[in-house]
Structure formats: structure tokens, C-alpha cells
Short mmCIF file of C-alpha atoms and ligand atoms in Angstrom, two decimals:
data_model
loop_
_atom_site.label_atom_id
_atom_site.label_comp_id
_atom_site.label_asym_id
_atom_site.label_seq_id
_atom_site.Cartn_x
_atom_site.Cartn_y
_atom_site.Cartn_z
CA MET A 29 6.81 -43.73 223.48
CA ASP A 30 6.86 -40.86 221.07
CA VAL A 31 7.54 -43.18 218.19
CA GLN A 32 4.23 -44.26 217.12
CA PRO A 33 2.81 -40.39 216.30
CA GLU A 34 5.90 -39.22 214.91
CA MET A 35 5.66 -42.48 212.10
CA LYS A 36 1.94 -41.72 211.56
CA THR A 37 2.94 -38.16 210.73
CA LYS A 38 6.11 -38.91 208.46
CA ASN A 39 4.21 -41.34 206.12
CA PRO A 40 1.69 -39.10 203.76
CA TRP A 41 0.34 -42.32 201.97
CA HIS A 42 -1.66 -42.86 205.22
CA ARG A 43 -3.30 -39.68 204.95
CA PRO A 44 -6.94 -40.71 203.45
CA TRP A 45 -7.06 -37.70 201.16
CA ILE A 46 -3.83 -38.55 199.39
CA ILE A 47 -4.86 -42.29 198.84
CA CYS A 48 -8.02 -41.07 197.79
CA ILE A 49 -6.43 -38.56 195.02
CA SER A 50 -4.06 -41.16 193.85
CA VAL A 51 -6.82 -43.66 193.32
CA PHE A 52 -8.69 -41.35 191.17
CA PHE A 53 -5.65 -40.50 189.46
CA VAL A 54 -4.57 -44.20 188.56
CA ALA A 55 -8.13 -44.51 187.81
CA GLY A 56 -8.44 -41.61 185.38
CA ILE A 57 -5.25 -42.86 183.53
CA ILE A 58 -6.38 -46.35 183.19
CA ALA A 59 -9.90 -44.96 181.88
CA MET A 60 -8.17 -42.79 179.53
CA VAL A 61 -6.11 -45.72 177.88
CA VAL A 62 -9.14 -47.97 177.90
CA VAL A 63 -10.99 -45.39 176.04
CA ALA A 64 -8.14 -44.87 173.50
CA VAL A 65 -8.33 -48.43 172.92
CA VAL A 66 -11.48 -49.23 172.36
CA GLN A 67 -12.34 -45.75 170.65
CA ASN A 68 -9.78 -46.27 168.02
CA LYS A 69 -10.02 -50.40 167.41
CA PRO A 70 -12.97 -51.99 165.82
CA LEU A 71 -14.57 -54.84 168.18
CA HIS A 72 -14.28 -57.01 165.10
CA GLN A 73 -12.30 -56.89 161.91
CA LYS A 74 -15.29 -55.74 159.49
CA TYR A 75 -14.19 -56.94 155.86
CA LYS A 76 -16.27 -55.88 152.47
CA TYR A 77 -16.35 -58.32 149.55
CA GLY A 78 -16.55 -57.93 145.51
CA ILE A 79 -17.10 -60.68 143.02
CA VAL A 80 -15.48 -60.68 139.66
CA LEU A 81 -16.22 -63.41 137.17
CA ASP A 82 -13.60 -64.06 134.48
CA ALA A 83 -15.28 -65.40 131.42
CA GLY A 84 -12.54 -66.91 129.46
CA SER A 85 -12.47 -68.35 126.35
CA SER A 86 -11.69 -72.00 127.67
CA HIS A 87 -13.67 -71.51 131.11
CA THR A 88 -15.05 -69.23 133.63
CA SER A 89 -13.68 -68.76 137.14
CA LEU A 90 -15.00 -66.66 140.04
CA TYR A 91 -13.02 -64.59 142.42
CA ILE A 92 -14.19 -63.43 145.45
CA TYR A 93 -11.83 -60.49 146.87
CA GLN A 94 -12.32 -59.07 150.43
CA TRP A 95 -10.68 -56.14 152.37
CA PRO A 96 -11.02 -54.39 155.62
CA ALA A 97 -13.81 -52.10 155.54
CA GLU A 98 -12.20 -49.06 157.12
CA LYS A 99 -9.01 -49.29 154.71
CA GLU A 100 -10.24 -49.47 151.02
CA ASN A 101 -8.05 -46.89 149.93
CA ASN A 102 -5.03 -48.31 151.31
CA THR A 103 -2.78 -50.17 148.96
CA GLY A 104 -2.48 -53.91 149.30
CA MET A 105 -5.33 -54.04 151.27
CA VAL A 106 -7.31 -56.22 148.77
CA GLN A 107 -6.80 -60.02 148.73
CA GLN A 108 -8.22 -62.98 147.22
CA LYS A 109 -10.93 -64.97 149.44
CA LEU A 110 -11.73 -67.58 147.16
CA ALA A 111 -11.79 -68.90 143.44
CA CYS A 112 -14.18 -71.18 142.05
CA ASN A 113 -13.57 -72.74 138.39
CA VAL A 114 -16.98 -73.06 136.66
CA LYS A 115 -17.29 -76.52 135.32
CA GLY A 116 -17.75 -77.24 131.96
CA LYS A 117 -16.68 -74.45 128.85
CA GLY A 118 -16.42 -70.62 128.53
CA ILE A 119 -19.62 -69.06 128.14
CA SER A 120 -19.01 -68.15 124.35
CA SER A 121 -19.39 -72.28 123.59
CA TYR A 122 -23.12 -71.78 124.74
CA SER A 123 -23.87 -69.69 121.88
CA PRO A 124 -26.06 -72.60 120.29
CA GLU A 125 -28.16 -72.43 123.79
CA PRO A 126 -27.70 -69.26 125.22
CA LYS A 127 -29.90 -70.12 128.29
CA LYS A 128 -27.59 -72.69 129.69
CA ALA A 129 -24.61 -69.76 130.02
CA GLY A 130 -26.14 -68.42 132.96
CA GLU A 131 -27.08 -71.67 134.97
CA SER A 132 -23.50 -73.11 134.17
CA LEU A 133 -22.44 -70.49 136.93
CA LYS A 134 -24.89 -71.61 139.64
CA GLU A 135 -22.14 -73.99 141.34
CA CYS A 136 -19.78 -71.03 141.98
CA MET A 137 -22.43 -68.13 142.73
CA ASP A 138 -23.84 -70.44 145.31
CA LYS A 139 -20.79 -70.84 146.79
CA ALA A 140 -20.23 -67.11 147.02
CA ARG A 141 -23.49 -66.65 148.68
CA ASP A 142 -22.50 -69.03 151.20
CA THR A 143 -19.04 -67.45 151.51
CA ILE A 144 -20.18 -63.97 152.07
CA PRO A 145 -21.88 -62.95 154.88
CA ASN A 146 -25.19 -62.25 154.54
CA HIS A 147 -25.59 -59.03 155.99
CA ARG A 148 -22.80 -57.54 152.97
CA HIS A 149 -24.54 -59.41 150.43
CA HIS A 150 -26.43 -56.16 149.14
CA GLU A 151 -23.37 -54.13 149.14
CA THR A 152 -21.07 -56.60 147.26
CA PRO A 153 -21.11 -55.83 143.70
CA VAL A 154 -20.44 -58.38 141.23
CA TYR A 155 -19.08 -57.77 137.79
CA LEU A 156 -18.45 -60.43 134.70
CA GLY A 157 -15.66 -59.68 132.05
CA ALA A 158 -15.77 -61.64 129.11
CA THR A 159 -12.76 -62.01 126.98
CA ALA A 160 -11.33 -63.03 123.57
CA GLY A 161 -13.92 -66.28 123.27
CA MET A 162 -16.59 -63.56 123.38
CA ARG A 163 -14.67 -61.14 121.31
CA LEU A 164 -14.52 -63.87 118.44
CA LEU A 165 -18.27 -65.01 118.96
CA LYS A 166 -19.34 -61.24 118.94
CA MET A 167 -17.30 -60.91 115.38
CA GLU A 168 -18.52 -64.23 114.25
CA ASN A 169 -22.22 -63.72 115.10
CA ASP A 170 -23.17 -60.66 117.25
CA THR A 171 -26.93 -61.39 118.05
CA ALA A 172 -25.58 -64.77 119.34
CA SER A 173 -23.03 -62.83 121.67
CA GLU A 174 -25.59 -60.48 123.02
CA LYS A 175 -27.75 -63.68 123.85
CA VAL A 176 -25.19 -65.49 125.65
CA LEU A 177 -24.39 -62.13 127.94
CA GLU A 178 -28.14 -61.37 128.31
CA SER A 179 -28.26 -65.14 129.86
CA VAL A 180 -25.57 -64.50 132.26
CA GLU A 181 -26.79 -61.06 133.06
CA GLN A 182 -30.42 -62.62 134.11
CA PHE A 183 -28.91 -65.34 135.99
CA LEU A 184 -26.70 -63.02 137.99
CA GLN A 185 -29.26 -60.64 139.00
CA THR A 186 -31.15 -63.39 140.76
CA TYR A 187 -28.61 -63.45 143.61
CA PRO A 188 -28.60 -60.64 146.33
CA PHE A 189 -25.58 -58.97 145.53
CA SER A 190 -25.39 -55.67 143.70
CA TYR A 191 -25.01 -56.67 140.22
CA GLN A 192 -22.97 -54.31 138.26
CA GLY A 193 -22.68 -55.48 134.53
CA ALA A 194 -21.78 -58.07 132.29
CA ARG A 195 -19.58 -57.17 129.11
CA ILE A 196 -16.99 -58.09 127.04
CA ILE A 197 -13.82 -56.24 128.15
CA THR A 198 -11.24 -54.85 125.67
CA GLY A 199 -7.68 -56.23 124.95
CA GLN A 200 -6.37 -53.10 126.02
CA GLU A 201 -8.54 -53.16 129.40
CA GLU A 202 -7.32 -57.07 129.64
CA GLY A 203 -3.56 -56.04 129.43
CA ALA A 204 -3.72 -53.22 131.32
CA PHE A 205 -5.70 -54.32 134.38
CA GLY A 206 -3.41 -57.58 134.40
CA TRP A 207 -0.63 -54.89 134.84
CA ILE A 208 -2.31 -53.16 137.53
CA THR A 209 -2.95 -56.66 139.41
CA VAL A 210 0.61 -57.86 139.59
CA ASN A 211 1.85 -54.26 140.63
CA TYR A 212 -0.84 -53.82 143.26
CA LEU A 213 -0.19 -57.29 144.72
CA ASN A 214 3.48 -56.60 144.75
CA ASP A 215 3.16 -53.18 146.02
CA TYR A 216 4.99 -51.42 143.49
CA LEU A 217 2.25 -48.71 143.14
CA ARG A 218 2.85 -46.74 145.87
CA LYS A 219 6.63 -46.85 145.97
CA ALA A 220 7.84 -45.10 142.85
CA SER A 221 10.69 -47.38 142.18
CA GLY A 222 10.07 -49.86 139.18
CA THR A 223 7.04 -52.10 138.12
CA LEU A 224 6.48 -55.37 136.73
CA GLY A 225 5.36 -56.04 133.03
CA ALA A 226 2.62 -58.12 132.81
CA LEU A 227 2.38 -61.06 130.23
CA ASP A 228 -0.80 -63.00 129.82
CA LEU A 229 -1.35 -65.83 127.92
CA GLY A 230 -5.28 -67.24 127.38
CA GLY A 231 -6.85 -69.85 124.86
CA ALA A 232 -7.51 -66.95 122.49
CA SER A 233 -5.58 -64.11 123.23
CA THR A 234 -2.43 -62.99 124.68
CA GLN A 235 -1.28 -59.97 125.85
CA ILE A 236 1.69 -58.01 126.55
CA THR A 237 1.88 -54.74 129.08
CA PHE A 238 5.02 -52.91 130.29
CA VAL A 239 6.14 -49.30 131.21
CA SER A 240 8.53 -48.06 128.51
CA GLY A 241 10.44 -45.07 128.60
CA GLN A 242 10.36 -44.86 124.76
CA ASN A 243 7.81 -42.66 122.69
CA LEU A 244 4.85 -44.66 122.30
CA GLU A 245 4.48 -44.52 118.39
CA SER A 246 0.86 -46.10 118.07
CA PRO A 247 -2.00 -44.26 120.28
CA ASP A 248 -3.63 -47.96 120.33
CA ASN A 249 -0.71 -49.21 122.53
CA SER A 250 -0.56 -46.47 124.95
CA ILE A 251 -2.43 -45.97 128.05
CA ASP A 252 -1.97 -43.38 130.99
CA PHE A 253 -2.41 -43.76 134.58
CA ARG A 254 -2.23 -41.62 137.60
CA LEU A 255 -1.80 -43.87 140.58
CA TYR A 256 -1.34 -42.93 144.26
CA GLY A 257 0.75 -39.93 143.10
CA ASN A 258 2.88 -41.29 140.38
CA ASP A 259 2.24 -41.18 136.68
CA TYR A 260 2.52 -44.35 134.48
CA GLN A 261 2.88 -44.39 130.58
CA LEU A 262 1.68 -48.08 129.69
CA TYR A 263 2.73 -49.51 125.85
CA THR A 264 -0.02 -52.77 125.58
CA HIS A 265 -0.99 -54.98 123.22
CA SER A 266 -3.51 -57.72 122.90
CA PHE A 267 -3.30 -60.17 120.00
CA LEU A 268 -6.60 -61.64 119.14
CA CYS A 269 -6.37 -65.25 117.91
CA TYR A 270 -2.46 -65.82 119.76
CA GLY A 271 -3.80 -67.31 122.65
CA LYS A 272 -2.52 -70.94 122.80
CA ASP A 273 -5.86 -72.90 121.35
CA GLN A 274 -6.31 -70.59 118.42
CA VAL A 275 -2.69 -70.90 117.41
CA LEU A 276 -2.79 -74.87 117.44
CA LYS A 277 -5.79 -74.01 114.96
CA LEU A 278 -4.02 -71.78 112.93
CA SER A 279 -0.74 -74.13 113.27
CA LEU A 280 -2.99 -77.11 112.18
CA ALA A 281 -4.89 -75.51 109.60
CA ASN A 282 -1.58 -74.20 107.95
CA GLU A 283 -0.02 -77.80 107.96
CA ILE A 284 -2.93 -79.32 106.43
CA GLN A 285 -3.24 -76.60 103.70
CA SER A 286 0.29 -77.36 103.13
CA THR A 287 -0.30 -81.05 102.66
CA ASN A 288 -1.89 -80.45 99.09
CA GLN A 289 -3.88 -82.99 99.98
CA GLN A 290 -8.04 -82.77 98.71
CA LEU A 291 -9.71 -82.01 102.23
CA THR A 292 -11.72 -85.45 102.15
CA ASP A 293 -11.88 -88.09 104.52
CA ASN A 294 -8.74 -89.82 106.01
CA ILE A 295 -5.87 -87.79 105.05
CA THR A 296 -2.87 -87.71 107.44
CA LEU A 297 -1.35 -84.86 109.18
CA GLN A 298 1.60 -85.41 110.01
CA ASP A 299 2.78 -83.18 113.15
CA PRO A 300 5.72 -82.37 114.49
CA CYS A 301 4.64 -80.66 117.60
CA PHE A 302 2.98 -83.69 118.68
CA HIS A 303 4.71 -86.52 120.51
CA LYS A 304 5.64 -89.58 118.31
CA GLY A 305 2.66 -92.75 118.83
CA TYR A 306 0.15 -89.94 119.11
CA LYS A 307 -2.39 -90.24 116.94
CA ALA A 308 -6.24 -89.44 117.07
CA THR A 309 -9.10 -88.68 114.30
CA LYS A 310 -10.42 -85.42 114.36
CA THR A 311 -12.72 -83.29 111.93
CA PHE A 312 -11.91 -80.35 109.75
CA GLU A 313 -14.45 -78.40 111.61
CA ASP A 314 -12.34 -78.68 114.79
CA VAL A 315 -9.77 -76.67 113.04
CA PHE A 316 -11.55 -74.43 110.89
CA ASN A 317 -14.42 -73.42 113.37
CA SER A 318 -12.76 -69.99 114.32
CA PRO A 319 -12.96 -66.58 112.84
CA CYS A 320 -9.08 -66.73 113.32
CA VAL A 321 -8.33 -69.69 110.79
CA ARG A 322 -8.82 -68.35 107.31
CA GLY A 323 -10.00 -70.73 104.48
CA LEU A 324 -13.13 -72.01 106.38
CA ARG A 325 -13.73 -75.46 105.78
CA LEU A 326 -16.61 -76.37 108.13
CA THR A 327 -16.72 -80.07 106.95
CA GLN A 328 -17.40 -83.14 109.24
CA ASN A 329 -14.86 -85.00 107.46
CA LYS A 330 -12.37 -86.60 109.63
CA PHE A 331 -8.39 -86.41 109.27
CA VAL A 332 -5.69 -88.05 111.30
CA HIS A 333 -3.85 -86.65 113.42
CA VAL A 334 -0.43 -88.28 113.62
CA GLY A 335 2.61 -87.16 115.99
CA LEU A 336 6.10 -86.71 114.74
CA GLY A 337 7.54 -85.58 117.91
CA ASP A 338 10.49 -83.31 116.22
CA GLY A 339 10.93 -80.30 118.24
CA GLU A 340 12.99 -78.07 115.77
CA ALA A 341 10.05 -78.92 113.16
CA CYS A 342 7.91 -77.94 115.35
CA HIS A 343 9.65 -74.93 116.24
CA ALA A 344 9.71 -73.76 112.21
CA ALA A 345 5.91 -74.70 111.92
CA VAL A 346 5.07 -72.62 114.98
CA ARG A 347 6.89 -69.50 113.59
CA LYS A 348 4.85 -69.63 110.40
CA VAL A 349 1.90 -68.13 112.43
CA PHE A 350 4.14 -64.83 112.97
CA ASN A 351 4.03 -62.75 110.08
CA ASP A 352 6.94 -60.73 110.13
CA SER A 353 6.82 -59.06 106.69
CA ARG A 354 5.79 -55.18 107.23
CA CYS A 355 6.58 -52.79 109.91
CA THR A 356 5.80 -49.53 109.53
CA HIS A 357 6.92 -48.27 112.93
CA SER A 358 10.63 -48.26 114.49
CA THR A 359 10.02 -51.50 115.87
CA CYS A 360 7.68 -54.34 115.82
CA SER A 361 6.87 -57.29 117.66
CA PHE A 362 4.82 -59.60 114.95
CA ASN A 363 1.96 -59.00 112.57
CA GLY A 364 3.27 -55.28 111.97
CA VAL A 365 2.50 -54.36 115.56
CA PHE A 366 3.93 -51.42 117.34
CA GLN A 367 6.42 -52.73 120.26
CA PRO A 368 8.83 -50.65 121.92
CA PRO A 369 12.02 -53.28 123.20
CA VAL A 370 10.86 -54.97 126.26
CA GLU A 371 11.94 -53.18 129.21
CA GLY A 372 12.49 -54.35 133.02
CA LYS A 373 11.03 -57.09 134.58
CA PHE A 374 8.08 -58.96 133.80
CA GLY A 375 5.60 -61.55 135.41
CA ALA A 376 3.68 -64.24 132.89
CA PHE A 377 1.19 -65.92 134.36
CA SER A 378 -2.09 -67.89 133.46
CA ALA A 379 -1.36 -70.58 130.64
CA PHE A 380 2.25 -69.30 130.40
CA TYR A 381 2.51 -70.50 133.84
CA PHE A 382 0.64 -73.36 133.44
CA VAL A 383 2.32 -74.79 130.50
CA MET A 384 6.24 -73.67 131.81
CA ASN A 385 5.37 -75.08 135.25
CA PHE A 386 4.00 -78.69 133.99
CA LEU A 387 7.16 -78.61 131.84
CA ASN A 388 9.59 -77.48 134.68
CA LEU A 389 10.92 -74.66 132.72
CA THR A 390 10.37 -71.77 134.78
CA SER A 391 13.62 -71.26 136.28
CA TYR A 392 16.24 -71.81 133.32
CA PRO A 393 17.92 -70.24 131.04
CA LEU A 394 16.58 -69.86 127.39
CA ASP A 395 19.12 -72.17 125.80
CA VAL A 396 18.61 -75.02 128.42
CA ALA A 397 15.01 -74.70 128.12
CA LYS A 398 14.79 -75.14 124.74
CA GLU A 399 17.22 -78.32 124.94
CA GLN A 400 14.82 -79.47 127.63
CA LEU A 401 11.62 -79.16 125.40
CA ALA A 402 12.92 -80.61 122.22
CA ARG A 403 13.75 -83.81 124.85
CA TYR A 404 10.35 -83.32 125.87
CA CYS A 405 8.61 -83.44 122.59
CA ALA A 406 10.91 -86.15 121.69
CA THR A 407 9.33 -88.47 124.33
CA PRO A 408 6.98 -91.03 123.02
CA TRP A 409 3.32 -90.31 123.40
CA ASN A 410 3.28 -93.98 125.46
CA THR A 411 6.18 -92.55 128.18
CA ILE A 412 4.25 -89.56 128.40
CA ILE A 413 0.76 -90.89 129.44
CA GLN A 414 2.41 -93.39 132.03
CA ASN A 415 4.44 -90.47 133.58
CA HIS A 416 1.45 -88.31 134.25
CA PRO A 417 -1.55 -90.57 134.39
CA ASN A 418 -3.65 -87.90 136.26
CA VAL A 419 -3.43 -84.98 133.73
CA LYS A 420 -5.93 -84.70 131.37
CA GLU A 421 -5.02 -86.05 128.03
CA LYS A 422 -5.85 -82.82 125.96
CA TYR A 423 -3.54 -80.72 128.24
CA LEU A 424 -0.85 -83.57 127.99
CA SER A 425 -1.03 -84.18 124.49
CA GLU A 426 -0.64 -80.06 123.82
CA TYR A 427 2.24 -79.24 126.24
CA CYS A 428 5.20 -79.64 123.59
CA PHE A 429 2.99 -77.61 121.05
CA SER A 430 2.12 -75.02 123.78
CA GLY A 431 5.73 -74.98 125.12
CA THR A 432 6.95 -74.45 121.75
CA TYR A 433 4.64 -71.75 121.31
CA ILE A 434 5.33 -69.87 124.38
CA LEU A 435 9.34 -69.91 123.63
CA THR A 436 8.69 -68.85 120.19
CA LEU A 437 6.12 -66.13 121.30
CA LEU A 438 8.51 -64.35 124.02
CA GLU A 439 11.46 -64.79 121.41
CA ASP A 440 10.58 -64.30 118.07
CA GLY A 441 7.31 -62.41 118.75
CA TYR A 442 8.29 -59.94 121.71
CA ASN A 443 12.04 -60.11 121.22
CA PHE A 444 13.34 -61.63 124.48
CA THR A 445 16.66 -62.71 124.41
CA SER A 446 18.89 -65.11 125.97
CA LYS A 447 20.29 -62.11 128.03
CA ASN A 448 16.83 -60.77 129.41
CA TRP A 449 15.17 -63.82 129.73
CA LYS A 450 15.92 -64.20 133.40
CA ASP A 451 13.95 -60.93 133.63
CA ILE A 452 11.04 -62.84 133.12
CA GLU A 453 9.41 -64.62 136.01
CA PHE A 454 6.42 -67.33 135.59
CA ILE A 455 4.01 -66.75 138.41
CA LYS A 456 0.60 -68.55 139.42
CA GLN A 457 -0.34 -66.21 142.56
CA ILE A 458 1.03 -63.50 144.07
CA GLY A 459 0.57 -63.82 147.97
CA ASP A 460 -2.77 -65.67 148.20
CA SER A 461 -4.44 -63.72 145.05
CA ASP A 462 -4.11 -65.29 141.45
CA ALA A 463 -2.41 -62.97 138.65
CA GLY A 464 -4.83 -62.04 136.21
CA TRP A 465 -6.71 -59.14 135.26
CA THR A 466 -9.95 -59.37 137.34
CA LEU A 467 -8.45 -57.90 140.47
CA GLY A 468 -7.06 -54.79 138.60
CA TYR A 469 -10.39 -54.79 137.03
CA MET A 470 -12.56 -54.37 140.70
CA LEU A 471 -10.07 -51.84 141.81
CA ASN A 472 -10.71 -49.92 139.05
CA LEU A 473 -14.21 -50.12 139.32
CA THR A 474 -14.76 -49.49 142.59
CA ASN A 475 -12.37 -46.41 142.72
CA MET A 476 -10.00 -48.20 145.09
CA ILE A 477 -6.84 -47.03 143.34
CA PRO A 478 -6.89 -43.14 144.26
CA ALA A 479 -4.66 -40.91 142.06
CA GLU A 480 -3.18 -39.11 144.72
CA VAL A 481 -1.71 -40.63 147.97
CA PRO A 482 -4.56 -40.84 150.37
CA ASP A 483 -4.45 -39.02 153.72
CA THR A 484 -3.36 -41.43 156.32
CA PRO A 485 -3.35 -40.62 160.05
CA PRO A 486 0.56 -39.56 161.17
CA LEU A 487 0.74 -42.46 163.31
CA PRO A 488 0.01 -45.87 162.64
CA TYR A 489 -2.84 -47.58 165.21
CA GLY A 490 -0.37 -49.40 167.27
CA GLY A 491 2.10 -46.51 167.65
CA TYR A 492 -0.57 -44.32 168.81
CA VAL A 493 -2.03 -46.69 171.29
CA THR A 494 1.89 -47.44 172.99
CA LEU A 495 2.38 -43.62 172.67
CA MET A 496 -0.95 -42.96 174.73
CA VAL A 497 0.16 -45.51 177.47
CA LEU A 498 3.73 -44.05 177.73
CA LEU A 499 2.44 -40.58 177.94
CA SER A 500 -0.17 -41.89 180.76
CA LEU A 501 2.72 -43.58 182.53
CA MET A 502 4.92 -40.43 182.49
CA ILE A 503 2.09 -38.11 183.60
CA LEU A 504 1.49 -40.96 186.42
CA VAL A 505 4.75 -40.92 187.51
CA LEU A 506 5.70 -36.96 187.65
CA GLY A 507 2.13 -36.77 189.45
CA LEU A 508 3.47 -39.00 192.28
CA LEU A 509 6.91 -37.60 192.28
CA ALA A 510 4.73 -33.82 192.78
CA CYS A 511 2.86 -35.39 195.71
CA LYS A 512 5.64 -36.80 197.26
CA VAL A 513 7.82 -33.40 196.78
CA PHE A 514 4.86 -30.82 197.82
CA ARG A 515 3.68 -33.06 200.35
CA ARG A 516 7.00 -34.02 202.51
CA PRO A 517 6.91 -32.37 205.96
CA THR A 518 9.33 -29.36 206.50
CA GLY A 519 11.65 -29.45 209.87
CA SER A 520 9.28 -26.74 211.53
CA THR A 521 6.13 -28.72 210.88
CA GLN A 522 7.49 -31.83 212.20
CA LYS A 523 8.66 -30.16 215.14
CA GLU A 524 5.02 -28.60 215.73
CA ILE A 525 3.84 -32.18 215.47
CA ILE A 526 5.75 -33.78 217.64
N1 ADP B 283 -3.76 -76.73 134.01
C1 ADP B 283 -3.45 -76.47 132.70
N2 ADP B 283 -2.97 -76.90 131.94
C2 ADP B 283 -2.57 -76.46 130.44
N3 ADP B 283 -3.11 -75.26 130.21
C3 ADP B 283 -4.39 -74.85 130.90
C4 ADP B 283 -4.65 -75.42 132.18
N4 ADP B 283 -5.31 -74.38 132.61
C5 ADP B 283 -5.92 -73.65 132.02
N5 ADP B 283 -5.04 -73.74 130.78
C6 ADP B 283 -5.33 -72.98 129.24
O1 ADP B 283 -5.12 -71.57 130.20
C7 ADP B 283 -5.97 -70.99 128.97
C8 ADP B 283 -6.81 -70.23 129.74
O2 ADP B 283 -7.47 -69.06 128.77
P1 ADP B 283 -8.88 -68.40 128.84
O3 ADP B 283 -8.68 -67.55 129.79
O4 ADP B 283 -9.84 -69.57 129.03
O5 ADP B 283 -8.82 -67.89 127.41
P2 ADP B 283 -8.71 -66.08 127.03
O6 ADP B 283 -7.93 -65.44 127.96
O7 ADP B 283 -8.27 -66.05 125.51
O8 ADP B 283 -9.98 -65.72 126.90
C9 ADP B 283 -6.76 -72.08 128.03
O9 ADP B 283 -6.04 -72.29 126.69
C10 ADP B 283 -6.75 -73.38 128.77
O10 ADP B 283 -6.46 -74.51 128.30
CA1 CA B 284 -7.86 -65.19 130.36
#
């Protein structure tokens, strides 16, 4: 009979005020966790955007980059969202009708406008950097190059983005920003443990950039950076006229001049760098229409370009474009240009990659690569066309020449050897971003690579929330235990109740 009142008094959970306190206690902790989560996590990942146009000698590419809005100073945060290839040739080719230079960018700029959310347009910077094609046009005809730049400037300003300028970048900038891009994308800048040298081959110039422990004897070739608290001394050099299209002109001009034939119609040029069975009629203007080629002969007279398919003779012909005679420094690459011995690992991109990847030579030792290239060069033109029906004929006809130039430039020019050949990696992209100077250019102009390590919260977001939850649970358990201990009825009170 007495059991019922005894049970009621022994279970404190049946007391309304304890239930009330516990409910508020648990609700308070849940509220605390929810507030911490909501407060710290943005509802949607917000991105910011930047646009860079790479106005190269052969064509223009537009890149859109994106990064989380609240993390712009953390390395590795900027990624390529879109690459758009502008149809047609490079902007320097529009010098006879500069107005068309701007309009040529329409398709890609429209795509950028459609890709970037409208509310971000006005704060999205747009940069255009022109490289060696425009450097050459400027040398040839300053006013023409100004007109082309004005045309692209006017056109880019018709878009709702934040236009930041169109200019010809220097060879040093092209080299240094290519180096920043590949090291940023590999996340080497934060870790002070080694960097990747950058090798960029274009149509009109080529760049070599790497960290050298040696004394840099020529100030023109030296760039100092402080990034994320680390100091870097870079060696860089850009060889104007040593992009693969200009070197082809140089090499053809040398061969034409050494035939000792009158440059009248219908001379035949026997070229070891083109395949046997290749035959095309070209004009002297095609070869000599560049400030890179001496002995300007701008005639419409034609010559017949005939392939011999002889890899060894091609190597000898290509070597002639390098001038090794005078070096006034302790060591040189070629043409009397100072270069310390190459050091560390290198990423070789742009045409280095396109050509070596087409030739399937990206992962062989130097000697094997040379043998395979010689075999490729000796393959008849008919067979080459049959084997690659979908490759542009202009590219296809030039791969033997371009491959030979690349091996010659790397070995005889920059002094890579069979020993350190494996240190060169031919790369197109790192992650989803293309290797090239554009990303480094934008990171620099938007101040997204700070000199010092940025302040970061002591805990990452996930760790912070987990810790909060664990601490809350701990408080809850302790609270409940305390309740239990302090509210446990003592013997005397039990007796009193009974
Ligand atoms: N698929 C490809 N195969 C071979 N060469 C290519 C391919 N795509 C682009 N190229 C070449 O890459 C080079 C790119 O140079 P570009 O950036 O336009 O010039 P520069 O950097 O000297 O101003 C050009 O010689 C172009 O012909
Ligand atoms: Ca380029």
C-alpha cells in the first residue's frame, strides 16, 4: 500500500521543476550549437571572379578564374572556371584593320558575361596582356600596335565588368608570372620546400624561369619576390623571336639564303625538317615578314617547299638559329645570354606540351626521345596525314620541326642533359587550371599573394564546430550528473517522506 508514494518521491525526473530545467538546459545547448553553425557558415558558397585575356602571337585565350569570396588570401584558392579560345589569329594580325581586333573577342567575352553571375559583373576585373606577337608589332610599327590596343580597350569597356587595362607585358613578366602560376597551383609557395622552374614556349617567344642558388650576374635576368613569408630570387629570361613559329621562319630564311639561288620565282627549298613527300608553294613574304628575320625580302615571289624527312640534318639546321660565339658571363644559354646551370624540377607548358604530347615523347629519356623523333621525321607525309586525319595540316606538317627545335632548345640552348632530362615534366594543366602566365598575372594585380603569411583562425571551421558540439555535450552530461548527485534524496529525508 505504501509502495506508490515511495516510488513517486524516489524518481526526481517526475518533479516538474527538474523536467523544466532539463528541457531549458538541453534547448539552450542545442541553440548554442545552431547559432555557432549558422553564424560561421555562409549560407551559400560565395565566389568572386576575375578575367584575363592572353593575347598571344598565334591566338587569344580568355580565362575566367574564381575563388571563395572570404578566402582570397589563402593560397590554392583560385581556380580556373572557364577557358575560351578566341576564333582566328592573334590580335597583332589585325594591324591592317585594327577595329576588328576588339570585335574578334566578342564570342568569348559574351560567354564570360553569361558564365559570371550578374551581381558580380561590376566587381569582376578584366585584364588583357599581350605577349610577343604585339612586342614584335610594336618594334615594327608603334602606331599600329597602339591602334590594336585601343581597339581591344574600347571593346572590352563595352562590357559590364571592371576593366583594368590592356597592355603588352614584358618578357620578364611573362616568365615570372608563369613561374608564380605553376608554383601557386602546386601549393609550393606556402611550403618553403622547393619550387618548380617554368618553361614556356610560344609562337614568337620562349621563357625560362627558375630559382637559382648562384650569383645572378645580370640584373635584367633577376627578379626578387617575397611571397607568404618566403624570399625567392628568380632567374628569368625571355627570348624574343625564339617561339616556334618565328624560329621556323628564321630556319627557313637561313636555308633559303644558303641555297645561293636568286630569290626569283620557283626556287625549290629542300627541307630536312619536313616529311618526305611534303610539297607546298609559299611566298618569300611568308618567311621574311617578321622583324626576327634579317635580310627582309618582302616579295610575293614563290618558292616550292619540299620535305626531305631527315631528323639529323634537321637538328643541324635548327642549331644554326642559336649563336654560341660570345659569352661575356661565367655561363650562358645562347646568343650571349647569361644563364646559371639549370637547377631543380621544371614544368614545361604551352607549345612544349602540345608538341611533345602529340609526338608522345613526354615520358622518355632524352636519347630515346631523339631516336623516336628521328623515326617520326622519317615517316612519309602520306602516312602522317593518314594516321592523323583530324589534326590541322599546318600543325601536322610542323611537328617534326617543332619537336626538333624543342629538343635542341632544351639540350643545346638551356643545357639540360640526359641526366637531368627527367626533371622536366611536360604539363598542360595543374588540377583544372592551365599552366601559363595569366593566373600569376591576376594574382599579382589583385594582391592575392601577400608577402607575409596571412592571419588564419587557430582552428579550421570543421574543427571549431566539432569542438563546440563536444564541449556542449560535455556540459550537458556534467549538468545531468550534477542534478542527479545533488538531488538524490538522503536517508533522513526519505524517512521523513515515508
Ligand atoms: N595543338 C597544338 N599543336 C601544336 N602547336 C600548338 C597547338 N596549339 C597551340 N599551338 C602553338 O602554341 C604556340 C602558342 O603561342 P602563343 O601563346 O600564341 O604565342 P606567344 O606566347 O609567343 O605570344 C603557337 O606556336 C601555336 O601554334
Ligand atoms: Ca603564350
